[in-house]
Amino acid sequence: MKIEDDIKLEALANLPTSVGPLLVSPLTLKEIIQYGYSKYSQVVQVALLTKEQLIKPEYLSQLSPQLSVAEIIFELFEDDLSSYLVDALRLFLKADVVHYKNNALYIDGLEVSSEDFNEIIRIIKIQNCLVTPNDEKFNPLNEHAARIKKKMLESKRKIQELGHDNINDQSLSIFDLISILSSHANGITIFNVFDLNMLQFNDQFSRMKLLDEYEVNIQALLHGADAKQIQLKHWISKLM
């Protein structure tokens, strides 16, 4: 099993991560858009599936702990779920042929063990900033993106006297997030933002968030805010 920091560094450098002879590649925003963002959103959810979600606990306890999610999906779910898994593996491994035969998964003619499959899924999750829904470390970008977008539109809102219009009540799309980052991040523009992969995009958005919060808090302190009520965190800090 590869160290998580090594996987993140490779993705930050836009490099693939190897699992034996196979390579798991981080996708750029441009590649995701060319593939179809809606379709990407569907197939990538396969990486979040767990055995507990697929099989009831009373039946799961009777199965081998070595059984992978792939084996469960291909053996028990011969429908869209198995096709999504095939699409996901073809997409992230840039593979031509993915099939399941005689209780074994093959990618471009190479048999993939349960351990290697689990490692592939782990890498896909890291490269695409995916976490299971109950992961307490999950920190979605939308809340801060909404606040930034609200600041961007503040002057226009005053001029047009929209008053009751509240950006926090609106659901931000990937279109909005890309637009926000390319409008505010140092060196990232609408002309190069699509060369970022999802980890790079998330990293730069989160770094922008820290910088923005730091500047807002500094201004608040300079204007007499109670220092005890402000948690001042420098933007040169470790991202969560």
GROMACS .gro file of C-alpha atoms in nm:
model
  240
    1MET     CA    1   0.000   0.000   0.000
    2LYS     CA    2   0.141   0.334  -0.107
    3ILE     CA    3   0.170   0.617   0.145
    4GLU     CA    4  -0.113   0.868   0.107
    5ASP     CA    5   0.121   1.167   0.099
    6ASP     CA    6   0.308   1.011  -0.195
    7ILE     CA    7  -0.019   0.968  -0.386
    8LYS     CA    8  -0.114   1.329  -0.314
    9LEU     CA    9   0.226   1.457  -0.427
   10GLU     CA   10   0.202   1.262  -0.751
   11ALA     CA   11  -0.146   1.398  -0.815
   12LEU     CA   12  -0.031   1.750  -0.724
   13ALA     CA   13   0.239   1.709  -0.992
   14ASN     CA   14  -0.029   1.569  -1.226
   15LEU     CA   15   0.143   1.230  -1.236
   16PRO     CA   16  -0.025   0.887  -1.229
   17THR     CA   17   0.016   0.644  -0.939
   18SER     CA   18   0.115   0.286  -1.013
   19VAL     CA   19  -0.049  -0.029  -0.881
   20GLY     CA   20   0.179  -0.300  -1.010
   21PRO     CA   21   0.190  -0.259  -1.390
   22LEU     CA   22  -0.129  -0.049  -1.390
   23LEU     CA   23  -0.139   0.330  -1.372
   24VAL     CA   24  -0.418   0.529  -1.207
   25SER     CA   25  -0.424   0.874  -1.365
   26PRO     CA   26  -0.561   1.198  -1.218
   27LEU     CA   27  -0.802   1.358  -1.464
   28THR     CA   28  -0.782   1.724  -1.556
   29LEU     CA   29  -1.094   1.937  -1.554
   30LYS     CA   30  -1.072   1.947  -1.934
   31GLU     CA   31  -1.069   1.565  -1.953
   32ILE     CA   32  -1.364   1.545  -1.714
   33ILE     CA   33  -1.562   1.796  -1.919
   34GLN     CA   34  -1.477   1.614  -2.244
   35TYR     CA   35  -1.590   1.287  -2.085
   36GLY     CA   36  -1.905   1.454  -1.955
   37TYR     CA   37  -1.920   1.595  -1.603
   38SER     CA   38  -2.260   1.437  -1.532
   39LYS     CA   39  -2.134   1.096  -1.642
   40TYR     CA   40  -1.812   1.144  -1.443
   41SER     CA   41  -2.019   1.225  -1.135
   42GLN     CA   42  -2.211   0.900  -1.178
   43VAL     CA   43  -1.921   0.663  -1.236
   44VAL     CA   44  -1.700   0.819  -0.969
   45GLN     CA   45  -1.961   0.736  -0.704
   46VAL     CA   46  -1.870   0.369  -0.746
   47ALA     CA   47  -1.546   0.449  -0.564
   48LEU     CA   48  -1.749   0.545  -0.257
   49LEU     CA   49  -1.939   0.218  -0.233
   50THR     CA   50  -1.866  -0.012   0.058
   51LYS     CA   51  -1.951  -0.376   0.116
   52GLU     CA   52  -2.181  -0.268   0.399
   53GLN     CA   53  -2.386  -0.060   0.154
   54LEU     CA   54  -2.421  -0.346  -0.092
   55ILE     CA   55  -2.498  -0.640   0.139
   56LYS     CA   56  -2.702  -0.664   0.456
   57PRO     CA   57  -2.489  -0.718   0.772
   58GLU     CA   58  -2.636  -1.062   0.846
   59TYR     CA   59  -2.524  -1.187   0.504
   60LEU     CA   60  -2.197  -0.996   0.494
   61SER     CA   61  -2.074  -1.170   0.809
   62GLN     CA   62  -2.097  -1.502   0.627
   63LEU     CA   63  -1.868  -1.391   0.344
   64SER     CA   64  -1.491  -1.387   0.329
   65PRO     CA   65  -1.342  -1.056   0.451
   66GLN     CA   66  -1.113  -1.073   0.148
   67LEU     CA   67  -1.411  -1.033  -0.085
   68SER     CA   68  -1.379  -0.704  -0.273
   69VAL     CA   69  -1.649  -0.456  -0.371
   70ALA     CA   70  -1.575  -0.544  -0.735
   71GLU     CA   71  -1.653  -0.912  -0.679
   72ILE     CA   72  -1.979  -0.824  -0.503
   73ILE     CA   73  -2.086  -0.586  -0.780
   74PHE     CA   74  -2.003  -0.819  -1.068
   75GLU     CA   75  -2.150  -1.128  -0.900
   76LEU     CA   76  -2.468  -0.974  -0.758
   77PHE     CA   77  -2.538  -0.657  -0.955
   78GLU     CA   78  -2.549  -0.731  -1.327
   79ASP     CA   79  -2.701  -0.395  -1.413
   80ASP     CA   80  -2.602  -0.030  -1.437
   81LEU     CA   81  -2.387  -0.062  -1.125
   82SER     CA   82  -2.149  -0.310  -1.286
   83SER     CA   83  -2.134  -0.101  -1.604
   84TYR     CA   84  -2.053   0.210  -1.397
   85LEU     CA   85  -1.767   0.021  -1.233
   86VAL     CA   86  -1.633  -0.084  -1.574
   87ASP     CA   87  -1.661   0.275  -1.697
   88ALA     CA   88  -1.484   0.406  -1.386
   89LEU     CA   89  -1.192   0.166  -1.422
   90ARG     CA   90  -1.159   0.240  -1.794
   91LEU     CA   91  -1.168   0.613  -1.724
   92PHE     CA   92  -0.919   0.638  -1.438
   93LEU     CA   93  -0.680   0.371  -1.562
   94LYS     CA   94  -0.713   0.481  -1.926
   95ALA     CA   95  -0.781   0.115  -2.002
   96ASP     CA   96  -0.920  -0.028  -2.325
   97VAL     CA   97  -1.070  -0.352  -2.193
   98VAL     CA   98  -1.218  -0.421  -1.848
   99HIS     CA   99  -1.408  -0.744  -1.787
  100TYR     CA  100  -1.496  -0.992  -1.514
  101LYS     CA  101  -1.460  -1.362  -1.591
  102ASN     CA  102  -1.440  -1.678  -1.380
  103ASN     CA  103  -1.451  -1.481  -1.053
  104ALA     CA  104  -1.162  -1.260  -1.158
  105LEU     CA  105  -1.130  -0.898  -1.271
  106TYR     CA  106  -0.913  -0.825  -1.575
  107ILE     CA  107  -0.790  -0.486  -1.690
  108ASP     CA  108  -0.624  -0.484  -2.032
  109GLY     CA  109  -0.556  -0.855  -1.997
  110LEU     CA  110  -0.402  -0.829  -1.649
  111GLU     CA  111  -0.572  -1.007  -1.360
  112VAL     CA  112  -0.639  -0.769  -1.071
  113SER     CA  113  -0.637  -0.911  -0.718
  114SER     CA  114  -0.876  -0.793  -0.447
  115GLU     CA  115  -0.589  -0.614  -0.275
  116ASP     CA  116  -0.489  -0.432  -0.594
  117PHE     CA  117  -0.852  -0.340  -0.666
  118ASN     CA  118  -0.890  -0.191  -0.319
  119GLU     CA  119  -0.569   0.005  -0.371
  120ILE     CA  120  -0.692   0.133  -0.709
  121ILE     CA  121  -1.014   0.254  -0.547
  122ARG     CA  122  -0.819   0.420  -0.264
  123ILE     CA  123  -0.604   0.608  -0.517
  124ILE     CA  124  -0.908   0.717  -0.720
  125LYS     CA  125  -1.064   0.856  -0.402
  126ILE     CA  126  -0.749   1.050  -0.311
  127GLN     CA  127  -0.695   1.185  -0.663
  128ASN     CA  128  -1.056   1.301  -0.686
  129CYS     CA  129  -1.091   1.425  -0.327
  130LEU     CA  130  -1.365   1.174  -0.255
  131VAL     CA  131  -1.466   1.061   0.091
  132THR     CA  132  -1.740   0.840   0.223
  133PRO     CA  133  -2.042   1.038   0.347
  134ASN     CA  134  -1.972   0.962   0.714
  135ASP     CA  135  -1.612   1.086   0.699
  136GLU     CA  136  -1.585   1.370   0.952
  137LYS     CA  137  -1.288   1.517   0.765
  138PHE     CA  138  -1.504   1.593   0.464
  139ASN     CA  139  -1.491   1.967   0.403
  140PRO     CA  140  -1.697   2.067   0.097
  141LEU     CA  141  -1.598   2.378  -0.093
  142ASN     CA  142  -1.947   2.506  -0.156
  143GLU     CA  143  -1.994   2.698   0.169
  144HIS     CA  144  -1.683   2.907   0.121
  145ALA     CA  145  -1.741   2.933  -0.252
  146ALA     CA  146  -2.082   3.081  -0.179
  147ARG     CA  147  -1.928   3.339   0.052
  148ILE     CA  148  -1.669   3.438  -0.209
  149LYS     CA  149  -1.930   3.459  -0.481
  150LYS     CA  150  -2.144   3.672  -0.251
  151LYS     CA  151  -1.852   3.914  -0.210
  152MET     CA  152  -1.801   3.920  -0.588
  153LEU     CA  153  -2.162   4.022  -0.645
  154GLU     CA  154  -2.193   4.258  -0.349
  155SER     CA  155  -2.145   4.582  -0.544
  156LYS     CA  156  -2.373   4.470  -0.823
  157ARG     CA  157  -2.634   4.365  -0.570
  158LYS     CA  158  -2.629   4.708  -0.406
  159ILE     CA  159  -2.663   4.883  -0.739
  160GLN     CA  160  -2.951   4.668  -0.853
  161GLU     CA  161  -3.106   4.671  -0.504
  162LEU     CA  162  -3.170   4.301  -0.506
  163GLY     CA  163  -3.197   4.308  -0.128
  164HIS     CA  164  -3.347   3.971  -0.047
  165ASP     CA  165  -3.138   3.774  -0.295
  166ASN     CA  166  -2.909   3.544  -0.095
  167ILE     CA  167  -2.634   3.351  -0.270
  168ASN     CA  168  -2.613   3.105   0.022
  169ASP     CA  169  -2.957   2.977  -0.077
  170GLN     CA  170  -2.834   2.889  -0.423
  171SER     CA  171  -2.667   2.564  -0.514
  172LEU     CA  172  -2.329   2.623  -0.674
  173SER     CA  173  -2.238   2.411  -0.974
  174ILE     CA  174  -1.894   2.306  -1.095
  175PHE     CA  175  -1.930   2.593  -1.344
  176ASP     CA  176  -1.954   2.837  -1.052
  177LEU     CA  177  -1.659   2.683  -0.865
  178ILE     CA  178  -1.432   2.698  -1.169
  179SER     CA  179  -1.537   3.055  -1.239
  180ILE     CA  180  -1.472   3.160  -0.878
  181LEU     CA  181  -1.125   3.006  -0.865
  182SER     CA  182  -1.018   3.146  -1.202
  183SER     CA  183  -1.139   3.492  -1.095
  184HIS     CA  184  -0.961   3.503  -0.759
  185ALA     CA  185  -0.666   3.262  -0.741
  186ASN     CA  186  -0.314   3.390  -0.804
  187GLY     CA  187  -0.193   3.283  -1.148
  188ILE     CA  188  -0.500   3.073  -1.228
  189THR     CA  189  -0.713   3.211  -1.508
  190ILE     CA  190  -0.998   3.091  -1.725
  191PHE     CA  191  -0.732   3.001  -1.984
  192ASN     CA  192  -0.536   2.755  -1.767
  193VAL     CA  193  -0.778   2.642  -1.494
  194PHE     CA  194  -0.892   2.347  -1.706
  195ASP     CA  195  -0.540   2.201  -1.697
  196LEU     CA  196  -0.579   2.140  -1.323
  197ASN     CA  197  -0.683   1.797  -1.201
  198MET     CA  198  -0.938   1.759  -0.921
  199LEU     CA  199  -0.680   1.740  -0.643
  200GLN     CA  200  -0.497   2.046  -0.774
  201PHE     CA  201  -0.827   2.231  -0.809
  202ASN     CA  202  -0.939   2.139  -0.458
  203ASP     CA  203  -0.597   2.226  -0.314
  204GLN     CA  204  -0.589   2.570  -0.475
  205PHE     CA  205  -0.949   2.643  -0.381
  206SER     CA  206  -0.880   2.548  -0.019
  207ARG     CA  207  -0.563   2.757  -0.015
  208MET     CA  208  -0.761   3.051  -0.152
  209LYS     CA  209  -1.010   2.995   0.129
  210LEU     CA  210  -0.738   3.019   0.395
  211LEU     CA  211  -0.594   3.334   0.241
  212ASP     CA  212  -0.934   3.497   0.211
  213GLU     CA  213  -1.027   3.416   0.572
  214TYR     CA  214  -0.689   3.539   0.695
  215GLU     CA  215  -0.727   3.873   0.516
  216VAL     CA  216  -1.085   3.916   0.640
  217ASN     CA  217  -0.982   3.847   1.000
  218ILE     CA  218  -0.684   4.084   0.981
  219GLN     CA  219  -0.910   4.361   0.853
  220ALA     CA  220  -1.157   4.288   1.131
  221LEU     CA  221  -0.882   4.318   1.394
  222LEU     CA  222  -0.757   4.643   1.240
  223HIS     CA  223  -1.107   4.783   1.267
  224GLY     CA  224  -1.146   4.704   1.635
  225ALA     CA  225  -1.292   4.354   1.643
  226ASP     CA  226  -1.251   4.157   1.965
  227ALA     CA  227  -0.941   3.940   1.919
  228LYS     CA  228  -1.092   3.676   2.151
  229GLN     CA  229  -1.377   3.628   1.905
  230ILE     CA  230  -1.151   3.573   1.603
  231GLN     CA  231  -0.960   3.254   1.530
  232LEU     CA  232  -0.669   3.386   1.329
  233LYS     CA  233  -0.512   3.113   1.119
  234HIS     CA  234  -0.232   3.208   0.884
  235TRP     CA  235  -0.281   3.106   0.522
  236ILE     CA  236   0.059   2.932   0.528
  237SER     CA  237  -0.092   2.642   0.720
  238LYS     CA  238  -0.158   2.275   0.661
  239LEU     CA  239  -0.480   2.209   0.474
  240MET     CA  240  -0.726   1.973   0.636
   0.00000   0.00000   0.00000
